[in-house]
CSV table of C-alpha atoms and ligand atoms in Angstrom, one decimal:
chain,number,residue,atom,x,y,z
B,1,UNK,CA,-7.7,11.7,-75.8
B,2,UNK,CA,-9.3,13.4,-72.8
B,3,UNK,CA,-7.7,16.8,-72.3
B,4,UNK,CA,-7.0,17.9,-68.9
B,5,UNK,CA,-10.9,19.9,-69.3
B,6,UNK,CA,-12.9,17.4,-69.8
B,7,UNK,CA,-11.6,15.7,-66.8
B,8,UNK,CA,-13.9,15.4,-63.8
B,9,UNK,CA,-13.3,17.9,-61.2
B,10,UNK,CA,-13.3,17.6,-57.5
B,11,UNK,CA,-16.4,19.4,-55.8
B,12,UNK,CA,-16.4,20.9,-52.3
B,13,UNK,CA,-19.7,21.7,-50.7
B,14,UNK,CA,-20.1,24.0,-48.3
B,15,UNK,CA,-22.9,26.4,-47.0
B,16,UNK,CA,-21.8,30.4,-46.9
B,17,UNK,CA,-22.6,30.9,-43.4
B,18,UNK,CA,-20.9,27.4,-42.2
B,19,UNK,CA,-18.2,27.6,-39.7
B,20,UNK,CA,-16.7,24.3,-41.0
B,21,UNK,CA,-16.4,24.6,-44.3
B,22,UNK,CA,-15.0,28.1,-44.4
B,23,UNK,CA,-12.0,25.5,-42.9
B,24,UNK,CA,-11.3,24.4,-46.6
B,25,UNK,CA,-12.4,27.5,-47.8
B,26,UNK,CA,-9.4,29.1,-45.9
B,27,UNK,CA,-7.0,26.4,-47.2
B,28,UNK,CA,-7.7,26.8,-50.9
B,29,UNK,CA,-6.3,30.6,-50.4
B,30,UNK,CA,-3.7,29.5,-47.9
B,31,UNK,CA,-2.5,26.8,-50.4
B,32,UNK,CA,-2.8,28.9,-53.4
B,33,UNK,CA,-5.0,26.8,-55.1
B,34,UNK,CA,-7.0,28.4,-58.5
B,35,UNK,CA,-10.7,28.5,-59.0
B,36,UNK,CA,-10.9,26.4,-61.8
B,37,UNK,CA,-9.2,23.6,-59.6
B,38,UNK,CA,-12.6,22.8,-57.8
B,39,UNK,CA,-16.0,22.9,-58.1
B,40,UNK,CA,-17.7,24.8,-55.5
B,41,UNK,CA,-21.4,24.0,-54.4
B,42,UNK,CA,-23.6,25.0,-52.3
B,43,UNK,CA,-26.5,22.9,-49.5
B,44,UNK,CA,-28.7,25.1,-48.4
B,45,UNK,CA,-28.2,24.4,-44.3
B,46,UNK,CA,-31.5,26.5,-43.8
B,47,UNK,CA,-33.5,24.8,-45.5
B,48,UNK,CA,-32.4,21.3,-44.4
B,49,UNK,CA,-30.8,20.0,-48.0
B,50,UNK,CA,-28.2,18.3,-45.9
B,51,UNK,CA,-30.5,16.0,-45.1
B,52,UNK,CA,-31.5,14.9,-48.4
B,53,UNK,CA,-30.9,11.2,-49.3
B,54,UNK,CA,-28.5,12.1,-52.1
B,55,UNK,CA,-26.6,14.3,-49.4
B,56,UNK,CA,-26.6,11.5,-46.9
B,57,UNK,CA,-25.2,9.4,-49.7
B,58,UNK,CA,-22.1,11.6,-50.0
B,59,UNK,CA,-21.8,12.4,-46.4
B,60,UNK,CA,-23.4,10.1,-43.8
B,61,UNK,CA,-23.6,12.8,-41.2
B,62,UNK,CA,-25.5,15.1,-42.9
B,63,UNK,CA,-22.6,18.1,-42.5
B,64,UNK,CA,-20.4,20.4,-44.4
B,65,UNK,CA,-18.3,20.5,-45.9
B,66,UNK,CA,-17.4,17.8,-48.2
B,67,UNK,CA,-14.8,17.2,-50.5
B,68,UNK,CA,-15.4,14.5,-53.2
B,69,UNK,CA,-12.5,13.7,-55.1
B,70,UNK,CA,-12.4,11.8,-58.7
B,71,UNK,CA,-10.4,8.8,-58.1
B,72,UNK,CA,-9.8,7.4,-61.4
B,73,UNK,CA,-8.8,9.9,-63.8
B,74,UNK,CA,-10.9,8.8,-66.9
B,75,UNK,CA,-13.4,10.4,-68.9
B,76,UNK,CA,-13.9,7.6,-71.4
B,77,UNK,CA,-17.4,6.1,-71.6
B,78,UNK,CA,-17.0,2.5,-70.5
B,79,UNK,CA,-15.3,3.4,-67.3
B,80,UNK,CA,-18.0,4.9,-64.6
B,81,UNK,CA,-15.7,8.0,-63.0
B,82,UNK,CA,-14.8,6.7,-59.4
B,83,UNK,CA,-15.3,9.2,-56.5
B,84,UNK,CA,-14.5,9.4,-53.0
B,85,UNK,CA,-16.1,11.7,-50.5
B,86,UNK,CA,-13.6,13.6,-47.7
B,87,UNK,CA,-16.7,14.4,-44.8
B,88,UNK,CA,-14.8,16.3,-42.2
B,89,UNK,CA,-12.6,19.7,-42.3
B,90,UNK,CA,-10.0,18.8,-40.4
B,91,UNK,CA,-9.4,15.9,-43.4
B,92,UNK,CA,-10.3,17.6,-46.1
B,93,UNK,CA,-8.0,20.6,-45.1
B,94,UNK,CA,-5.0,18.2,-44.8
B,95,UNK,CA,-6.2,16.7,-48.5
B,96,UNK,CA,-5.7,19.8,-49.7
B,97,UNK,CA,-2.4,20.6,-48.1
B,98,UNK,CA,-1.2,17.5,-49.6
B,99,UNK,CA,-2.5,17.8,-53.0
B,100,UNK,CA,-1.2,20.9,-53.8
B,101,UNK,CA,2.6,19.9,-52.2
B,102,UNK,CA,5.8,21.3,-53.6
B,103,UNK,CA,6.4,17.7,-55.0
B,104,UNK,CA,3.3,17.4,-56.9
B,105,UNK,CA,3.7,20.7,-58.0
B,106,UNK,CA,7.4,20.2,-59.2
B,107,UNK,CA,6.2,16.9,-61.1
B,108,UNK,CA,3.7,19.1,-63.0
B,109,UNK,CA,6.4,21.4,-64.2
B,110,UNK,CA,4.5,23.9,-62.1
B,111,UNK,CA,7.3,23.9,-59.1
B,112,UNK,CA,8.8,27.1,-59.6
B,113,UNK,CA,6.3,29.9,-60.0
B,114,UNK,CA,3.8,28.7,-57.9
B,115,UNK,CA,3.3,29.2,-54.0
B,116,UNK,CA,2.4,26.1,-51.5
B,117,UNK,CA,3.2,26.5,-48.6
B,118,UNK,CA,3.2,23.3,-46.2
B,119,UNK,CA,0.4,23.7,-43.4
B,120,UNK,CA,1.0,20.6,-41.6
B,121,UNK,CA,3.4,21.0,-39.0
B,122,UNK,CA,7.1,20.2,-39.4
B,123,UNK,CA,7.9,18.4,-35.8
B,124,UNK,CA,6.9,16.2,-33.7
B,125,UNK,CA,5.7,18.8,-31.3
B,126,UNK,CA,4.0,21.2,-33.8
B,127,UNK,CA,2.1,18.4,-34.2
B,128,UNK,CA,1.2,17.7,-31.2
B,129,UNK,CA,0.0,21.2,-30.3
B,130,UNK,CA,-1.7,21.6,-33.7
B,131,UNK,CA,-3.7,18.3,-32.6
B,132,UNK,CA,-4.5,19.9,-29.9
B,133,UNK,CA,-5.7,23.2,-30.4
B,134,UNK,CA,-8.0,21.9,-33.3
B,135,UNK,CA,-9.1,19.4,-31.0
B,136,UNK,CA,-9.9,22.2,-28.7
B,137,UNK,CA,-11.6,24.2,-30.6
B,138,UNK,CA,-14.0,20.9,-32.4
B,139,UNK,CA,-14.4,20.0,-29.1
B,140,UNK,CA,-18.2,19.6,-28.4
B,141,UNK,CA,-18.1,22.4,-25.0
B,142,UNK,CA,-17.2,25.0,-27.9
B,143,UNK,CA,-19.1,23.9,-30.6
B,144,UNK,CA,-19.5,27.3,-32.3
B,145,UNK,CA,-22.4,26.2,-34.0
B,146,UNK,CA,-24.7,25.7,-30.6
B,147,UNK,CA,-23.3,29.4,-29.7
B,148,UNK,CA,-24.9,30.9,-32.4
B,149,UNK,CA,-28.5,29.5,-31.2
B,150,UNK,CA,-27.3,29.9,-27.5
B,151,UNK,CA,-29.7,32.2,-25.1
B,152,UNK,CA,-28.0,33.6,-21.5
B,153,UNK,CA,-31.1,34.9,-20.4
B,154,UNK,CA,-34.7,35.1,-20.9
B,155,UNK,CA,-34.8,38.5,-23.2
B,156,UNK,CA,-32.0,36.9,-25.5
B,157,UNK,CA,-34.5,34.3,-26.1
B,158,UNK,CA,-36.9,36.4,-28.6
B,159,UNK,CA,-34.9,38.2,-30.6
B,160,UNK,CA,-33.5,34.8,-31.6
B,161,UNK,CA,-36.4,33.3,-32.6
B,162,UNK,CA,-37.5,36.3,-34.7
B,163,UNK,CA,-34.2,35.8,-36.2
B,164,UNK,CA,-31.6,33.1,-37.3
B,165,UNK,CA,-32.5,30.4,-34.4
B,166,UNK,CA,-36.2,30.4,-35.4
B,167,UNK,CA,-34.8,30.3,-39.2
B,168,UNK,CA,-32.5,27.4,-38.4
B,169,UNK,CA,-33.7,25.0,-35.9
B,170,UNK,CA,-37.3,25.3,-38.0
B,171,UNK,CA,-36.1,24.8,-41.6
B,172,UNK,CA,-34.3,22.2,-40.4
B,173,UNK,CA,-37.0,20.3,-38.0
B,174,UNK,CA,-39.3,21.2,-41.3
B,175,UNK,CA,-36.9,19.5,-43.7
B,176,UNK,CA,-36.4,16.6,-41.4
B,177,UNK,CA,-40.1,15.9,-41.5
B,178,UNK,CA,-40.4,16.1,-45.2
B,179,UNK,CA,-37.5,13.9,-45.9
B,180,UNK,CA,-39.3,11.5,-43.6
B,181,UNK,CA,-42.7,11.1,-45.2
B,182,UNK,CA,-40.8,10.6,-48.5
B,183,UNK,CA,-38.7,8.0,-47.8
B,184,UNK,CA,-41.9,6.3,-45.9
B,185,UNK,CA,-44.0,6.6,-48.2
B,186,UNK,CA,-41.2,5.1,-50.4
B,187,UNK,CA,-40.3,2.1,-48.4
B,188,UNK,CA,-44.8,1.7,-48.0
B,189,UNK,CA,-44.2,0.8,-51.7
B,190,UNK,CA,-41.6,-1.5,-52.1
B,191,UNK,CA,-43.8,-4.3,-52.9
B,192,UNK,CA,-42.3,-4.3,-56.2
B,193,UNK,CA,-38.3,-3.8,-55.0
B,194,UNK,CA,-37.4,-2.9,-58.4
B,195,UNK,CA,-39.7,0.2,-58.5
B,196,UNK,CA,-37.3,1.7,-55.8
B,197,UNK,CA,-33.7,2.4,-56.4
B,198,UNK,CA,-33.2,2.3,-52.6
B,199,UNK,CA,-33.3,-1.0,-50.8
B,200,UNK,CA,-35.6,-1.3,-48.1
B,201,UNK,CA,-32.8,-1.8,-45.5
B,202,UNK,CA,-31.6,1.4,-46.7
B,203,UNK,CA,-34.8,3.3,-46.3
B,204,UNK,CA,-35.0,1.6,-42.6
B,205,UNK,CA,-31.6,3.0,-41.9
B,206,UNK,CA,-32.8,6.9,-43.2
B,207,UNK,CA,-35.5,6.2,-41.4
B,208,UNK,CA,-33.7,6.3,-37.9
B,209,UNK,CA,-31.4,8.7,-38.8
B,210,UNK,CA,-33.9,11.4,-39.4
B,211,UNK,CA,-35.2,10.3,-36.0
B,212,UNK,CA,-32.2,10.7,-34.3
B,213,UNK,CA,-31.6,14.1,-35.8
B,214,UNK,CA,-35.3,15.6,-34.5
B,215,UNK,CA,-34.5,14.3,-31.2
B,216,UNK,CA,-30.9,15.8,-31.1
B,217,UNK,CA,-32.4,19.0,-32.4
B,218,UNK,CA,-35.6,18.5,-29.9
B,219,UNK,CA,-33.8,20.7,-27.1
B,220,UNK,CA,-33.4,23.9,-29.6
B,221,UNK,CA,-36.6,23.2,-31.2
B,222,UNK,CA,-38.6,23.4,-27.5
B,223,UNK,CA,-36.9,26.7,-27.5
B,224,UNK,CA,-37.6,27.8,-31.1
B,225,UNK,CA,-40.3,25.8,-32.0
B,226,UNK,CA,-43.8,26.8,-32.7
B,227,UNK,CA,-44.6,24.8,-29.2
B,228,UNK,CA,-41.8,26.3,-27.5
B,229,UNK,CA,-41.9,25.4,-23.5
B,230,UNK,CA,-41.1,26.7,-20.3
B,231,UNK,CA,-39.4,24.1,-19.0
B,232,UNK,CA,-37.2,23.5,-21.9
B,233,UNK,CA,-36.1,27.3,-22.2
B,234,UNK,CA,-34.9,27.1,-18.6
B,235,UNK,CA,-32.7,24.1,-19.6
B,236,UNK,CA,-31.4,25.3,-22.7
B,237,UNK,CA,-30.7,28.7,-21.0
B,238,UNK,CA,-28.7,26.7,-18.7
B,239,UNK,CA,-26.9,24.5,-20.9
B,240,UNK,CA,-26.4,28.1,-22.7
B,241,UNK,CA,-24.4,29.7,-19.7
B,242,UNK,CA,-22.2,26.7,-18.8
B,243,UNK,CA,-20.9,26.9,-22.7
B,244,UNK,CA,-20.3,30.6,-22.3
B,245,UNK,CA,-18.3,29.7,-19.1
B,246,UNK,CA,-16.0,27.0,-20.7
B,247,UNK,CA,-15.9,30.0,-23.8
B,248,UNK,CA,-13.7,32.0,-21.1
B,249,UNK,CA,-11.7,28.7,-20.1
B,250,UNK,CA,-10.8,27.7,-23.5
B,251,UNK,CA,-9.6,31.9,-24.4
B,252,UNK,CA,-7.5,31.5,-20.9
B,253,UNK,CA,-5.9,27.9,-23.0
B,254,UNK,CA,-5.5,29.3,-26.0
B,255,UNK,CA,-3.4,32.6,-24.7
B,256,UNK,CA,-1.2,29.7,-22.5
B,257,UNK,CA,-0.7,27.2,-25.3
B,258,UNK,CA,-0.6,29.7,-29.1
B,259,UNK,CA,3.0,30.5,-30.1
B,260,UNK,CA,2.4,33.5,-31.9
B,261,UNK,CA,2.2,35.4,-34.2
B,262,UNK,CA,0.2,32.8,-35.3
B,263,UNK,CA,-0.7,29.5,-33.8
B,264,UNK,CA,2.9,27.2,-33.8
B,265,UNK,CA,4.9,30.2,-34.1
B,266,UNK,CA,6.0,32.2,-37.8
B,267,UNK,CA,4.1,30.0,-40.4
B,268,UNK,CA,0.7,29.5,-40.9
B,269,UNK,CA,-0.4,26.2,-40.1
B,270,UNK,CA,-3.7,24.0,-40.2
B,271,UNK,CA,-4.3,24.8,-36.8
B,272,UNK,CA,-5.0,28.8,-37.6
B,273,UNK,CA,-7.8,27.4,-40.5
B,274,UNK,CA,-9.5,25.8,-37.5
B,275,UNK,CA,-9.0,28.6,-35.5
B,276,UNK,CA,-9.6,31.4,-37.5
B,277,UNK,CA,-13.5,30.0,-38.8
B,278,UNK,CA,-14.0,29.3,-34.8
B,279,UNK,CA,-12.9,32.5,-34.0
B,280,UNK,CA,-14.9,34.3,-36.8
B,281,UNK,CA,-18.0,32.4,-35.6
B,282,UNK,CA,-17.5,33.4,-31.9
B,283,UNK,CA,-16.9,37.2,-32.4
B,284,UNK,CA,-19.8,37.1,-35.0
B,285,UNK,CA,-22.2,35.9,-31.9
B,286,UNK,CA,-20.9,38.1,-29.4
B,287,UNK,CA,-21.5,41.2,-31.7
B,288,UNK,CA,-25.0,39.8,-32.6
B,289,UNK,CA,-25.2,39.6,-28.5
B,290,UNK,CA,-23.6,42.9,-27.2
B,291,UNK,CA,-23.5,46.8,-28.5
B,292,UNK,CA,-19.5,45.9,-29.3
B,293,UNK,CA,-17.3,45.3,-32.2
B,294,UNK,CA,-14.7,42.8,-32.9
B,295,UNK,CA,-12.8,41.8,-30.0
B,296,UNK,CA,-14.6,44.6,-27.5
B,297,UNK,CA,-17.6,42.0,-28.0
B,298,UNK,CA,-15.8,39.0,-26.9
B,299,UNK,CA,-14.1,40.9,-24.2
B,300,UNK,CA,-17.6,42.2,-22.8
B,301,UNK,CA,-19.6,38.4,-23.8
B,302,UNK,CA,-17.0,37.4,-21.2
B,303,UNK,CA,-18.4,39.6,-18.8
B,304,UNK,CA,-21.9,39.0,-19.1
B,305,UNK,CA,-23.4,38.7,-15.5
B,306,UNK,CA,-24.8,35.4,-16.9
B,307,UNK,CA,-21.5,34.3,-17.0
B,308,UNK,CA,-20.2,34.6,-13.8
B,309,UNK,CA,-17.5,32.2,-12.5
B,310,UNK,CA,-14.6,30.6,-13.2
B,311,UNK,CA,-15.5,31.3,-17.3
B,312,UNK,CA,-15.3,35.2,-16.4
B,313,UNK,CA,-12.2,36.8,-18.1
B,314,UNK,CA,-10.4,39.1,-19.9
B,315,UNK,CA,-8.7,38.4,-22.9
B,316,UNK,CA,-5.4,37.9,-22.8
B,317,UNK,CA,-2.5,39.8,-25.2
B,318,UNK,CA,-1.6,36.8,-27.2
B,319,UNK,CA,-5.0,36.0,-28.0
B,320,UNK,CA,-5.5,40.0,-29.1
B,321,UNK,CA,-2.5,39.8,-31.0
B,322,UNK,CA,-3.3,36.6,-33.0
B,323,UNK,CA,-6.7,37.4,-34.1
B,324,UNK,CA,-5.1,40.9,-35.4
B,325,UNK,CA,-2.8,38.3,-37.1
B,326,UNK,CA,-5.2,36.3,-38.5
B,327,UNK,CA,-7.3,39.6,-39.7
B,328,UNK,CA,-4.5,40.5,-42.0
B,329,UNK,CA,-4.4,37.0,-44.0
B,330,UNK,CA,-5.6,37.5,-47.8
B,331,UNK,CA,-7.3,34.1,-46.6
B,332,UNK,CA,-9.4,36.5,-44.2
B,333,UNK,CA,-10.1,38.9,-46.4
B,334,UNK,CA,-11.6,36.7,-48.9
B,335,UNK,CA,-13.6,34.2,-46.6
B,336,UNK,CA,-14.8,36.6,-44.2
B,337,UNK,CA,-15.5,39.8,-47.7
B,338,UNK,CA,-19.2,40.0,-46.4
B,339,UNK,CA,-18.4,39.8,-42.6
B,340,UNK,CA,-18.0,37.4,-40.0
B,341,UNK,CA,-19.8,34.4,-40.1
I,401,GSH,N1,-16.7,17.7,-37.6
I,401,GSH,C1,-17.3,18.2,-38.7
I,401,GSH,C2,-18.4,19.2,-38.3
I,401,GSH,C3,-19.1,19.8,-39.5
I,401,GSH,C4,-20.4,20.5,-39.0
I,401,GSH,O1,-20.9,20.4,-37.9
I,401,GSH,N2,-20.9,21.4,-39.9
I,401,GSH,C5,-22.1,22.1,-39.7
I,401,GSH,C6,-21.9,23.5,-40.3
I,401,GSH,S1,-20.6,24.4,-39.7
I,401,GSH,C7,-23.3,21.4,-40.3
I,401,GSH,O2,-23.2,21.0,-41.4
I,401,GSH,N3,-24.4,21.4,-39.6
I,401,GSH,C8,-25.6,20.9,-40.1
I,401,GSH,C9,-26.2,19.9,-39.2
I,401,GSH,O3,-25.6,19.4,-38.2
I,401,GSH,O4,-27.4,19.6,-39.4
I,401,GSH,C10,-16.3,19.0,-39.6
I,401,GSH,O5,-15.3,19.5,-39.0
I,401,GSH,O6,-16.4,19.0,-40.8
């Protein structure tokens, strides 16, 4: 008989520096969850293994993280183990609240001693706001992820190209490219359909999705590309500044709408995952951007000249007090050991 060893394990992949996957990564602490219950492994956002067929497979949007889960719970030879793939955080972060609930817990005679606490919200209108402020800070006006390539002026421009932008946007355009010639030069030989594992209207549809990514990534890589151009840095600096503006409106949201001390009020819910990687991710930029630390950063990225406006604030003290909050989770601590990301 298979013993509980041998049976397959979930995996979650995720990329160190991700913003989204340090969502789960959060949970697993939250939730209590041991090492040994997951797999952990790592794609290489850098250097573009996101994009590789087998990745695509697993997660058709080419992201992290994802979660797959063994769905039949078999190790025995004749039965191919089942799996199903979890491609978003704000699902797979729900997964795992549920997983590890007090039931399931209590069912494995594990009830007692161990510590799950329930993230999802209790009422109706927990729910509601946690909907909301994960929606918020998802939303595409705050992806943190654009923020981190993001130039508000001219000078900012460099620096990032030098550094992670350059890195980033070219590994990526670089991987896209590669990916491309293989699976065309694949699908050139599928004469002989049985040579290729992949069917030729599956090659087709890899096809346009690498095409659609180079053109999604085409702003950025005028900017950070070898064949940068004026006209497209003026753009993105543009696009740049509005995002840092509706950075300022969201903060002035968030100090209106959180609870405190954390997000719905005394216990840690799935909203202050979502908002604690966003958050991490945002200070991160503005100390890359300004001689600041920690919140000084945000306050004074808020009052960057290039972001003038409506979008021009101050922080707020429910917003100062709930990142302090957030700061002092072992969750924290662990995710964030080597610094914000
Ligand atoms: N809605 C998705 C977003 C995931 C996402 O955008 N992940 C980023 C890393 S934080 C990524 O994988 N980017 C790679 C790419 O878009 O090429 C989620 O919440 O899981």
């Amino acid at each position: 008989m298979a013993s509980a060893n041998d049976r397959p394990r979930a995996q979650l992949y995720v990329f160190d520096g991700s913003v989204w996957a340090s969502v789960p990564r959060i949970g697993l602490v939250e939730k209590g969850y041991s090492p040994s219950d997951l797999d952990i492994k790592q794609v290489n956002l850098l250097k573009g293994e996101n994009f590789a067929p087998s990745y695509l497979r697993l997660n058709p949007n080419g992201t992290v993280p994802t979660l797959v889960v063994p769905t039949s719970d078999t190790t025995s030879e004749e039965v191919a183990t089942k799996f199903r793939a979890i491609t978003d955080s704000k699902q797979i972060l729900a997964f795992l609240d549920e997983s590890r609930s007090q039931h399931i817990l209590e069912a494995k005679g594990q009830g007692k001693d161990a510590a799950a606490p329930v993230l999802s919200p209790a009422t109706i209108e927990g729910k509601a706001l946690s909907d909301s402020l994960i929606a918020l800070v998802h939303g595409s006006d705050l992806d943190p992820n654009f923020l981190l390539l993001s130039a508000r002026t001219l000078e900012e421009v460099k620096p990032l190209k030098e550094g992670i932008a350059g890195v980033f946007v070219n590994g990526q355009v670089a991987a896209l490219k590669r990916y491309q010639a293989q699976v065309q030069a694949d699908s050139n030989q599928t004469s002989n359909p049985d040579a290729n594992p992949r069917s030729a209207a599956h090659n087709e549809q890899l096809l346009k999705w690498y095409t659609d990514k180079l053109h999604a990534l085409s702003p950025a890589y005028h900017v950070y590309g070898p064949e940068s151009t004026q006209q497209a840095t003026q753009l993105f600096i543009q696009l740049s500044r509005s995002r840092w503006q509706k950075l300022g409106a969201a903060l002035a949201q968030l100090e209106r709408q959180i609870r405190g001390p954390y997000a719905l009020g005394d216990q840690v819910s799935l909203a202050d995952a979502h908002l604690m990687a966003w958050f991490a991710r945002v200070i991160a930029v503005c100390e890359s951007k300004e001689s600041a630390k920690d919140l000084d950063a945000l306050e004074k990225a808020l009052q960057h000249e290039a972001v003038a406006g409506e979008g021009r604030s101050m922080l707020g003290p429910k917003v100062r007090a709930y990142w302090q909050a957030l700061k002092s989770r072992p969750s924290f601590q662990a995710v964030y050991k080597d610094g914000l990301h």
